[in-house]
Short mmCIF file of C-alpha atoms and ligand atoms in Angstrom, two decimals:
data_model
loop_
_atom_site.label_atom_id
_atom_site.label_comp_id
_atom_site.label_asym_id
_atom_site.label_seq_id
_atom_site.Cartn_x
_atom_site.Cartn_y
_atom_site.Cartn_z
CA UNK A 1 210.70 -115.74 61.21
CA UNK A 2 209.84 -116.19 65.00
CA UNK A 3 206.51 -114.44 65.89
CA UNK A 4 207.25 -112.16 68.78
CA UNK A 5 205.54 -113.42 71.66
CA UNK A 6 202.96 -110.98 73.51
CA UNK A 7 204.22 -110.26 77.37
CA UNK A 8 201.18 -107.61 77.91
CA UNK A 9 197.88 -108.93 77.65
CA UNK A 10 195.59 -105.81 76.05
CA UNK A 11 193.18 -106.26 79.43
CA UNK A 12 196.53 -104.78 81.56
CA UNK A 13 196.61 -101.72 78.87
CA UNK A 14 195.35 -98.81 80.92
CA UNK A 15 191.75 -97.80 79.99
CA UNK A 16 193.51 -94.15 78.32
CA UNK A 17 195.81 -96.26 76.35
CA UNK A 18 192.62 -98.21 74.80
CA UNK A 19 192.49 -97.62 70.60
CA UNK A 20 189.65 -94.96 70.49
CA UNK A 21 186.20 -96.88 68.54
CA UNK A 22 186.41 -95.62 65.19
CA UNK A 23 189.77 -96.14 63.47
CA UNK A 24 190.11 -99.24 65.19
CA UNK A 25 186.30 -100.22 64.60
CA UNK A 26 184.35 -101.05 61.93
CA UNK A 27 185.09 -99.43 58.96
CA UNK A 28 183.08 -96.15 58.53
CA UNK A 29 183.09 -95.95 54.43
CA UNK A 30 182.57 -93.48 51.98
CA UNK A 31 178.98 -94.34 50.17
CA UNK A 32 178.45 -91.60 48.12
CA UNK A 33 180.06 -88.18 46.83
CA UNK A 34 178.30 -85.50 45.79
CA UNK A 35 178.62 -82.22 43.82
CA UNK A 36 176.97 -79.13 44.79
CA UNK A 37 177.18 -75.95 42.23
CA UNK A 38 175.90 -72.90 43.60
CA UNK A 39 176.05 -68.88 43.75
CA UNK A 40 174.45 -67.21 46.37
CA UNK A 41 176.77 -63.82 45.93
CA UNK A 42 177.15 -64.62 42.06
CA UNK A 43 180.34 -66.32 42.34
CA UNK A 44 180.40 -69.58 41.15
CA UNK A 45 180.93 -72.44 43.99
CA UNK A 46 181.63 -76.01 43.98
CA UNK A 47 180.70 -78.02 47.00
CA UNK A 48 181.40 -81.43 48.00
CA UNK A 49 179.66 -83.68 50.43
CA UNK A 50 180.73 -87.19 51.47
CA UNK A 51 177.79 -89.21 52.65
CA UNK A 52 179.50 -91.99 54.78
CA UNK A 53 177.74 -95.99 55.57
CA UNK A 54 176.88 -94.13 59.06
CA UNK A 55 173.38 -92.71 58.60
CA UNK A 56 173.78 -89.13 59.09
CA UNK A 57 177.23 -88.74 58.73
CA UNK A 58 178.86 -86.99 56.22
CA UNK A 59 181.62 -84.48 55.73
CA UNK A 60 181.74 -80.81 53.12
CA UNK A 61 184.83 -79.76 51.57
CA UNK A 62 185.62 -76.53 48.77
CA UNK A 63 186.35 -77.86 45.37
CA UNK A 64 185.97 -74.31 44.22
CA UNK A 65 187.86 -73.21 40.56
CA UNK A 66 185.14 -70.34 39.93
CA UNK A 67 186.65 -69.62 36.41
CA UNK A 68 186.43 -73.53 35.48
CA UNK A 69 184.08 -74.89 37.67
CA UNK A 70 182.97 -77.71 35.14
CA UNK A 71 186.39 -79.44 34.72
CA UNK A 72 186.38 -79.84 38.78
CA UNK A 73 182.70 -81.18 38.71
CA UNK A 74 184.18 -83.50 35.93
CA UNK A 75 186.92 -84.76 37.52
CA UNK A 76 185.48 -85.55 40.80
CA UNK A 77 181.65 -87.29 38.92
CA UNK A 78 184.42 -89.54 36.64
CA UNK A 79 187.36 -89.74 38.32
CA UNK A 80 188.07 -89.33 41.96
CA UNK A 81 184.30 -90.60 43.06
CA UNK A 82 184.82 -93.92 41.91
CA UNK A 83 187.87 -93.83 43.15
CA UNK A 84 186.83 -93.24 47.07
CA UNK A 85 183.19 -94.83 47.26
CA UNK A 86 183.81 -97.55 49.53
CA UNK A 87 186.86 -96.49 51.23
CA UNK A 88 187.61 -95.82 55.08
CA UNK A 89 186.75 -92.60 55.93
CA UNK A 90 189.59 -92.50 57.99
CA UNK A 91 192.26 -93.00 55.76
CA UNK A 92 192.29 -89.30 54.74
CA UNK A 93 196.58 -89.06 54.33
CA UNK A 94 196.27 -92.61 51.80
CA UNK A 95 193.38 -91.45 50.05
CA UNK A 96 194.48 -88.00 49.27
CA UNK A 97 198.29 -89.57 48.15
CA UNK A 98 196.49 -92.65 46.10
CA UNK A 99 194.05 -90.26 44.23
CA UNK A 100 196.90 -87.56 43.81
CA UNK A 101 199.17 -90.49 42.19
CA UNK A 102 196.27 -92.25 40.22
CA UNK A 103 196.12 -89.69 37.50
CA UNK A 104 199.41 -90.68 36.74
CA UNK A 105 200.20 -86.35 35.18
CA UNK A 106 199.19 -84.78 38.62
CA UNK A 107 199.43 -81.15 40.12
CA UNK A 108 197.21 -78.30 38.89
CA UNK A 109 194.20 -76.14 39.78
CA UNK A 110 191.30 -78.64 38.14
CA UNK A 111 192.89 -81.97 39.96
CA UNK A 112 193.99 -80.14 43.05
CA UNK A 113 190.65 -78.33 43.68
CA UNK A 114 188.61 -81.80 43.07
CA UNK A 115 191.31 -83.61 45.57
CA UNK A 116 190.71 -80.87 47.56
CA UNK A 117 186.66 -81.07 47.96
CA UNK A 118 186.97 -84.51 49.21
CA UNK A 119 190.44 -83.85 51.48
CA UNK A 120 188.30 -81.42 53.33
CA UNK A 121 184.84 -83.29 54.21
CA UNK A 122 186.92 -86.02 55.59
CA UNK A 123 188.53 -84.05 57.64
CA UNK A 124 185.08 -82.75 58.52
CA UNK A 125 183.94 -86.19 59.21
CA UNK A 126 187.30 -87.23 61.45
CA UNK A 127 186.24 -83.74 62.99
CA UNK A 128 183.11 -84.79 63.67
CA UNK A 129 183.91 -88.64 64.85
CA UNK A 130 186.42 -87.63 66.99
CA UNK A 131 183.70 -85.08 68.60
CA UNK A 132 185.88 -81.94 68.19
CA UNK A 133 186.86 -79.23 65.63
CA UNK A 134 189.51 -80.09 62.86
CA UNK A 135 191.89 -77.55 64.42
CA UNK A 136 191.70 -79.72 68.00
CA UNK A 137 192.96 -82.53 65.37
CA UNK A 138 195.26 -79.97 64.49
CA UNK A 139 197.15 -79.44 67.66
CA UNK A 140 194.82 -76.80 69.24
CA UNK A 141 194.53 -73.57 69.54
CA UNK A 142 196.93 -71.37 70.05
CA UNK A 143 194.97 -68.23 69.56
CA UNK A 144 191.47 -67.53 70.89
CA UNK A 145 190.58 -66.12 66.60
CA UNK A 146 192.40 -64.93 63.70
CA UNK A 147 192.53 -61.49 63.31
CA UNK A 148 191.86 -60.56 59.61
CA UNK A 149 192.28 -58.29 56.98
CA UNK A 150 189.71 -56.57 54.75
CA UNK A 151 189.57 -54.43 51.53
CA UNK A 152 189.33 -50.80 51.23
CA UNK A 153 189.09 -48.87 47.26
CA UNK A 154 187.76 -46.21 45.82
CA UNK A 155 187.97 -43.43 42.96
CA UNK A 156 190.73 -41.63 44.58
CA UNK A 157 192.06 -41.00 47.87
CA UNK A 158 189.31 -39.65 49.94
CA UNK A 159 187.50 -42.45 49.41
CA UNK A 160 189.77 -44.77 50.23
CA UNK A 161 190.23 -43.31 53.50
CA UNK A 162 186.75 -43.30 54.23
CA UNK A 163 186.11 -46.76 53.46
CA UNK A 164 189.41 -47.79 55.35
CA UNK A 165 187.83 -45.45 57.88
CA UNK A 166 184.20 -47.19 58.44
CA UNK A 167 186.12 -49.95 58.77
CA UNK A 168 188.39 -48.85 61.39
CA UNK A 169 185.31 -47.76 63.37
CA UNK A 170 183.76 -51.57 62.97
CA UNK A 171 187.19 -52.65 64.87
CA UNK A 172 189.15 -54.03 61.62
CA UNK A 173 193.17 -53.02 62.11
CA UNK A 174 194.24 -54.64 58.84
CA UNK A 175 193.43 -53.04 55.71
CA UNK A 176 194.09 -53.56 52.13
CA UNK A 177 194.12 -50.36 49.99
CA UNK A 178 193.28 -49.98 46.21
CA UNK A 179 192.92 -46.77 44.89
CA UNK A 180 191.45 -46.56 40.82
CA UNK A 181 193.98 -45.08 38.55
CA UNK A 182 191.67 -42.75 36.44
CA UNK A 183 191.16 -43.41 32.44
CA UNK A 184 192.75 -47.01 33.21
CA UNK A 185 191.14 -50.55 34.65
CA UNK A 186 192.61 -51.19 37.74
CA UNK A 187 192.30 -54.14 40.10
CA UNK A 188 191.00 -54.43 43.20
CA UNK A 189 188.61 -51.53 42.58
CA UNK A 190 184.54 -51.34 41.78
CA UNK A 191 184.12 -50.90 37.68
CA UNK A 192 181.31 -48.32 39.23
CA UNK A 193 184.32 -46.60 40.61
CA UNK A 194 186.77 -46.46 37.65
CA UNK A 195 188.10 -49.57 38.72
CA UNK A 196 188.50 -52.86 36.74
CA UNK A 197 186.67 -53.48 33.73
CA UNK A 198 186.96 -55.97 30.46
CA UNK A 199 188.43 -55.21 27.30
CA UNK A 200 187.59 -58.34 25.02
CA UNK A 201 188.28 -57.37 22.32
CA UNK A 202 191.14 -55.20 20.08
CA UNK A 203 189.07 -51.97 20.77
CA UNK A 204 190.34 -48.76 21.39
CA UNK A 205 187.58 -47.26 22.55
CA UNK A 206 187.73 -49.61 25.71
CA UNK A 207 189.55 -48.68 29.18
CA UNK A 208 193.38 -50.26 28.87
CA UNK A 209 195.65 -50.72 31.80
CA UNK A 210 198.53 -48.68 32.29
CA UNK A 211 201.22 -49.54 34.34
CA UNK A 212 203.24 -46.35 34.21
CA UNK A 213 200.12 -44.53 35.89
CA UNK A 214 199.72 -46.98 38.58
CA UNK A 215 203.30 -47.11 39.78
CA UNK A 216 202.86 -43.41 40.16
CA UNK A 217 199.88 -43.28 41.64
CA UNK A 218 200.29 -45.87 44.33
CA UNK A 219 203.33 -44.35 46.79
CA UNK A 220 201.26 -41.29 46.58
CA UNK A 221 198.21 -43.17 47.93
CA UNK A 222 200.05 -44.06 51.03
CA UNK A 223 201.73 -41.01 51.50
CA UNK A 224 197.97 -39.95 51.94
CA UNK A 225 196.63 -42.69 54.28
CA UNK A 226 199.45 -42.88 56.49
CA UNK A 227 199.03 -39.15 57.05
CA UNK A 228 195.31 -39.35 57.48
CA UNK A 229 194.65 -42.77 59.41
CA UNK A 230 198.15 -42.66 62.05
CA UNK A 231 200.59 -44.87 62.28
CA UNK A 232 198.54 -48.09 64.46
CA UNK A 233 196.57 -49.21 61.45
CA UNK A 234 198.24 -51.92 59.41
CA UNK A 235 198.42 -51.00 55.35
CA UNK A 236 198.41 -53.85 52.84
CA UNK A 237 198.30 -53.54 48.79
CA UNK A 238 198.15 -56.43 46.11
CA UNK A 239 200.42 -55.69 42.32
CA UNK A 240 198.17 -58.43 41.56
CA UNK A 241 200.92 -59.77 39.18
CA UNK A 242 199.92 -56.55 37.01
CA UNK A 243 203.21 -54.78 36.35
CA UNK A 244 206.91 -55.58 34.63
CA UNK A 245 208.82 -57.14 37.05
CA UNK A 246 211.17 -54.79 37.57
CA UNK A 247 208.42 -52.02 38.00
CA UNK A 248 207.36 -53.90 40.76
CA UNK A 249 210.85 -53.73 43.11
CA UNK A 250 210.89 -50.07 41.97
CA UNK A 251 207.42 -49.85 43.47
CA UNK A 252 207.85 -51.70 46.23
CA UNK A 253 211.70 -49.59 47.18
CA UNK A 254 209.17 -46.30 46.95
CA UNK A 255 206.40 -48.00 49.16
CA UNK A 256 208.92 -49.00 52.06
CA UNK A 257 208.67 -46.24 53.96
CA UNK A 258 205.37 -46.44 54.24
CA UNK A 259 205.79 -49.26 56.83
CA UNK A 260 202.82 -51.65 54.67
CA UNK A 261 201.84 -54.93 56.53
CA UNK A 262 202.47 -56.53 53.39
CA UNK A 263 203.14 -56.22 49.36
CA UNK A 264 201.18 -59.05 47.41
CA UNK A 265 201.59 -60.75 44.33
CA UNK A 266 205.03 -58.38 43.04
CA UNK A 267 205.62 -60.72 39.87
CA UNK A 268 203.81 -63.59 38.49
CA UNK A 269 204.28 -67.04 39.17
CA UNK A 270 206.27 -67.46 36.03
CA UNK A 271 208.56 -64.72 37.37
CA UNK A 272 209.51 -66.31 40.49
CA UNK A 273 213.10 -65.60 39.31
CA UNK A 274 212.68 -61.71 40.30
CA UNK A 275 212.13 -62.98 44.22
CA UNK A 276 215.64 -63.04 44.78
CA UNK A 277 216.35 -59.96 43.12
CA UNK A 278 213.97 -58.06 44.98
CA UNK A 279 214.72 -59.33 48.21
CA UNK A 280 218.39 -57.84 48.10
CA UNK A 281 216.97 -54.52 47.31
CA UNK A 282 214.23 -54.00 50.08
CA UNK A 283 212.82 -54.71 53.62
CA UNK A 284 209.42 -54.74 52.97
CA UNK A 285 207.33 -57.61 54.12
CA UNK A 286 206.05 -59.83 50.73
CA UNK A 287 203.29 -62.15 50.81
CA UNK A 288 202.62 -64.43 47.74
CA UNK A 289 201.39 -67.30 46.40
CA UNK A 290 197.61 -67.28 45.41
CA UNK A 291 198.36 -68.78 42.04
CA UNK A 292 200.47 -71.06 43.41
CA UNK A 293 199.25 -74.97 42.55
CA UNK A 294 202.47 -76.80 42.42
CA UNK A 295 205.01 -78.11 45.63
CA UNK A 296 208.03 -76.73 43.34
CA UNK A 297 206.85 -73.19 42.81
CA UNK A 298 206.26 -72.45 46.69
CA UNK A 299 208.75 -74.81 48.00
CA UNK A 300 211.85 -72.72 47.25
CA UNK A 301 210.66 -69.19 48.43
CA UNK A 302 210.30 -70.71 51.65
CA UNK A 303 213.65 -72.60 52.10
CA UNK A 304 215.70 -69.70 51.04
CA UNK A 305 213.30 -67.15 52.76
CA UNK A 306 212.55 -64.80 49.52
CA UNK A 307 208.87 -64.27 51.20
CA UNK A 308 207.15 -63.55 54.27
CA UNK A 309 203.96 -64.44 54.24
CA UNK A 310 202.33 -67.27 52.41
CA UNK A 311 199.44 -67.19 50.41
CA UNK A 312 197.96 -70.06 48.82
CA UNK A 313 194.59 -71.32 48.08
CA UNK A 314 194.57 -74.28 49.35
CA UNK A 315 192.01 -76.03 47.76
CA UNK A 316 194.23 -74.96 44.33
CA UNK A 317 197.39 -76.97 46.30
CA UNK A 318 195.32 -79.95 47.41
CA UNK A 319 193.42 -79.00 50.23
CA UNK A 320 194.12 -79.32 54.27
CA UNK A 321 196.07 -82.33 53.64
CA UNK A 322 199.05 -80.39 51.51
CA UNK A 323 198.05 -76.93 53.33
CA UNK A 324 198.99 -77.87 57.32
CA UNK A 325 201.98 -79.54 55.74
CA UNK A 326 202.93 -76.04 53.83
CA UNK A 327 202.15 -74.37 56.83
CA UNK A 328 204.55 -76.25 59.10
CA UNK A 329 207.25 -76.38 56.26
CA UNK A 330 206.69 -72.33 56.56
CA UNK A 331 207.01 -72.30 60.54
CA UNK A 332 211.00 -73.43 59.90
CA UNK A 333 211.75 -70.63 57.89
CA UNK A 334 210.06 -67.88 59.66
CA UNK A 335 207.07 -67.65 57.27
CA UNK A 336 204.03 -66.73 58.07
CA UNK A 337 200.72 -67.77 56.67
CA UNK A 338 197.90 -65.26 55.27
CA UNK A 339 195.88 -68.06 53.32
CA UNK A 340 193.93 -66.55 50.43
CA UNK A 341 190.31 -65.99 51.37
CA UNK A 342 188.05 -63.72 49.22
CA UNK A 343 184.70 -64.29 47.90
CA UNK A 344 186.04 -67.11 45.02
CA UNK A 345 186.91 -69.19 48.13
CA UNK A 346 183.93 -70.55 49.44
CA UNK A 347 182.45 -70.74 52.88
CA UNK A 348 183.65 -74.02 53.22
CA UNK A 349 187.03 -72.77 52.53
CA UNK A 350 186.98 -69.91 55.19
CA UNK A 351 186.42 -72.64 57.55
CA UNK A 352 188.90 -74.85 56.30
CA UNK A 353 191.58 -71.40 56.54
CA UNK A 354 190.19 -70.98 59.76
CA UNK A 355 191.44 -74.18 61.35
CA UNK A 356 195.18 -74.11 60.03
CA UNK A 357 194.30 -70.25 61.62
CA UNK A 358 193.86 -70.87 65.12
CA UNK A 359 196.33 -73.45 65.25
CA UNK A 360 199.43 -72.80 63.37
CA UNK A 361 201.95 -70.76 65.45
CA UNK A 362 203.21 -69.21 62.62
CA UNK A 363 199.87 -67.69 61.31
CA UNK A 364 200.15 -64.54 60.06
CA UNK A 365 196.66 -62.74 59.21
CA UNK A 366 193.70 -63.97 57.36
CA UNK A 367 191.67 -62.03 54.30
CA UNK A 368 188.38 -62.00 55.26
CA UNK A 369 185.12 -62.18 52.91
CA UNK A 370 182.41 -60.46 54.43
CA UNK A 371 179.68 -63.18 53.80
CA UNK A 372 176.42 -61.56 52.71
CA UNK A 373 173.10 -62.97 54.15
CA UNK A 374 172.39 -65.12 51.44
CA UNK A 375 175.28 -67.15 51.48
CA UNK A 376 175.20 -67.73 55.47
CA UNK A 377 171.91 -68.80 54.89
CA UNK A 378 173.00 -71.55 52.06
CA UNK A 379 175.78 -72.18 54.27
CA UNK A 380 174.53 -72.69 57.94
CA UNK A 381 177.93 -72.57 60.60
CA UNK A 382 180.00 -69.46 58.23
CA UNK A 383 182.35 -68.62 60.57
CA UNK A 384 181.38 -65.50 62.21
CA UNK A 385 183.59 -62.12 61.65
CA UNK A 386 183.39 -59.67 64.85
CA UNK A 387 186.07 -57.42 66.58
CA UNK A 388 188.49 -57.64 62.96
CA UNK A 389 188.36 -61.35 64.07
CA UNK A 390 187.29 -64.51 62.60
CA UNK A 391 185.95 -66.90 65.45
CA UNK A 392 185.35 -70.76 65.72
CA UNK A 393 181.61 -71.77 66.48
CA UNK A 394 183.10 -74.58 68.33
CA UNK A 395 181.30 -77.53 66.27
CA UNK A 396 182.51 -80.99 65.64
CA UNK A 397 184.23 -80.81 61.99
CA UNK A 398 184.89 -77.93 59.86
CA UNK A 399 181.68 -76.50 61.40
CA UNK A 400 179.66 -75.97 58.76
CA UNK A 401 177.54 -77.38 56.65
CA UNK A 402 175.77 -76.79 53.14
CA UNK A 403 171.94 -76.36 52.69
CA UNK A 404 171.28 -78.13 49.72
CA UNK A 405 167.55 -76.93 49.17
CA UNK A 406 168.89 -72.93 49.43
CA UNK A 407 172.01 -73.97 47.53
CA UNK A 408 169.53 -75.44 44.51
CA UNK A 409 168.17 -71.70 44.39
CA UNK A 410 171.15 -69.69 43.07
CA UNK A 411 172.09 -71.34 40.18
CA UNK A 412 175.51 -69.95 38.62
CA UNK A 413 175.07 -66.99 36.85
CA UNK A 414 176.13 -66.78 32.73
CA UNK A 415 179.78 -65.15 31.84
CA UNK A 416 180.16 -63.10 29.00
CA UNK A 417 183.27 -65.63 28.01
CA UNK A 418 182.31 -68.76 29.95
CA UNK A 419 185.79 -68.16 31.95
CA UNK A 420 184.64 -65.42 34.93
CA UNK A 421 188.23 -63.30 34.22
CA UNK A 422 187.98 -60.44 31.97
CA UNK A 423 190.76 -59.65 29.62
CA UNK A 424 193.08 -56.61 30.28
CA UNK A 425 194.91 -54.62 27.87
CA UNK A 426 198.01 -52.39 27.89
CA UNK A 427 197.10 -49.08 25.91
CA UNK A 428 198.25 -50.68 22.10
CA UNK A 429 195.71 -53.72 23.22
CA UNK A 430 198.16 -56.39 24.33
CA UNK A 431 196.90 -58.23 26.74
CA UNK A 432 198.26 -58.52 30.39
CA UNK A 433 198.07 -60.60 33.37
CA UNK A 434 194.94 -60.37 35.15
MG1 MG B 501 195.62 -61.23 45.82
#
């Protein structure tokens, strides 16, 4: 074949038309990957850091499976760092698909959170070469913050509204409600208040779940706060998966008129099935998907628009790679994101969430962690939570990094089972979803 011959010399290129240095440079490679365990709130964290062949360049990502963190740490100290030391930092979209495809059986929350931890710190360090947040790689902004929800619970009602209250007052508009159904272990709620606690064993003497009680309980919870806090606040709840399936589009039918923001988690992943029931049945806005790990179990709520607002973790799917493709995917179908973001995702993951955030046009809210002292201090850059907003601190990367010397003082704390969830039982002791 003919070689096509050059009419344009590269000196008559326009200077802004010039390859950027960096991708076109020398290679900038990956020269080491570590793994950095820590618990500064007593949750169990996994932390990655790329060190790159620049001197003082490297990149953090969330790797962050708190009830198996040891399988992630294994798979990334084995498996995926020998697999990247030595390649080109900027290669992040042939990196992610050749480790994703190396393992041959792929897919699930121990490979997807270690693919994850390095995904993330190189986006960090393309952030960071490129001189400008990830979400500027991103597309920009197009929001100034993400506004973002936070969680309300208590023994009963009254308190409840007083937490949903103090938070109201510290300018939050989004709040998720969890009230403790009394004599039973609910989610979402402090054990201190009646609210979730283990049963580990066939004992009667222990506090079961029951899901009768809790589907009657609930509608009458926001009867109450929608009398008591007006009608400007926005209401969330989560099922948390806890209930038969078709309990849940009872509930949900009964909770309608209560105008929520969102239901979460209705049925289990297993029980996709019952989307497309529900959705015939009822208005209300459902957001889903924090178990999610696979393309094939999201994938299909979205293209025939069984959910409204979508909830991964995206470290669990992958990372930022998979997660700003879900989130575009989403944008088609009028889906909106709410990316899960409690305490279990790390620091590193809120500002991961935060990027897709403020540049995603079809973001929907974000669940906030309220980061305590300790862990901004192991985690210089947390992204800062003011006006029921989540804001950018405008730095180069994810923009934030890990102290390793304040990590190496909260070591993970010991589980009663070695796995953090505790077991819940129905009443006769068979046990339920979490
Ligand atoms: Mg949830």
């Amino acid at each position: 074949m003919k070689k096509q011959k050059r009419v344009v010399a590269d000196a008559a290129i326009p200077a802004f038309w010039q390859p950027f240095p960096g991708p076109s440079g020398p290679p900038v490679t990956i020269r080491d990957v570590k793994i950095i365990q820590t618990a500064p709130d007593g949750i169990r964290l996994v932390i990655v850091k790329i060190e790159t062949s620049e001197p003082g360049l490297h990149g953090v990502g969330c790797a962050t499976f708190t009830q198996r963190p040891e399988v992630v740490v294994t798979a990334i100290e084995h498996f995926l760092k020998p697999f990247v030391i030595g390649r080109d930092v900027h290669d992040i979209e042939d990196i992610f698909q050749t480790a994703y495809l190396s393992s041959y059986w792929r897919s699930g929350p121990v490979l997807h959170n270690a693919l994850s931890g390095i995904d993330m710190a190189l986006w960090d360090i393309k952030g960071k070469l490129a001189g400008m947040p990830v979400y500027q790689l991103f597309g920009g902004k197009a929001r100034k913050a993400a506004p973002v929800y936070v969680h309300a619970s208590g023994s009963d009602f009254a308190e409840v509204e007083e937490q949903a209250r103090s938070f109201i007052e510290q300018g939050f508009r989004y709040i998720r409600c969890q009230v403790a159904v009394p004599g039973s272990s609910t989610y979402g709620v402090n054990p201190k208040k009646g609210g979730m606690r283990a049963a580990y064993h066939l004992d009667p003497k222990q506090d079961p779940w029951d899901p009768d009680a809790y589907v009657r309980v609930v509608p009458k919870l926001f009867d109450h706060l929608r009398a008591a806090l007006g009608e400007e606040i926005e209401l969330l709840h989560d099922i948390h998966e806890r209930i038969p399936p078709i309990q849940a589009i009872g509930l949900a039918k009964r909770l309608e008129e209560f105008r929520l923001f969102f239901l979460e988690d209705p049925f289990a992943p297993e029980d996709n099935g019952y989307f497309r029931i529900l959705r015939q049945q009822t208005s209300i806005p459902i957001a889903m998907g924090e178990l999610y790990v696979n393309q094939q179990e999201y994938v299909p709520l979205v293209s025939e628009r069984l959910i409204d607002f979508m909830r991964v973790h995206i470290s669990d799917i992958g990372g930022l790679s998979m997660a700003r493709k879900l989130a575009a995917y989403c944008e088609f179908f009028g889906v909106r994101t709410a990316w899960h973001g409690p305490g279990d995702a790390s620091p590193v993951a809120h500002s991961a969430n935060l990027q897709l955030d403020l540049s995603c046009s079809n973001f929907g809210i974000q669940e906030s962690n309220l980061f305590p002292e300790k862990t901004q201090e192991v985690f210089p850059g947390c992204p800062e939570i003011r006006d029921g907003m989540m804001w950018s601190n405008e730095r180069p990367g994810l923009g934030i990094d890990i102290d390793e010397k304040k990590a190496a003082k909260y070591p993970y704390p010991d589980h009663v089972l070695n796995g953090a969830w505790p077991p819940v039982r129905l009443p006769d002791g068979t046990v339920q979803r979490p």
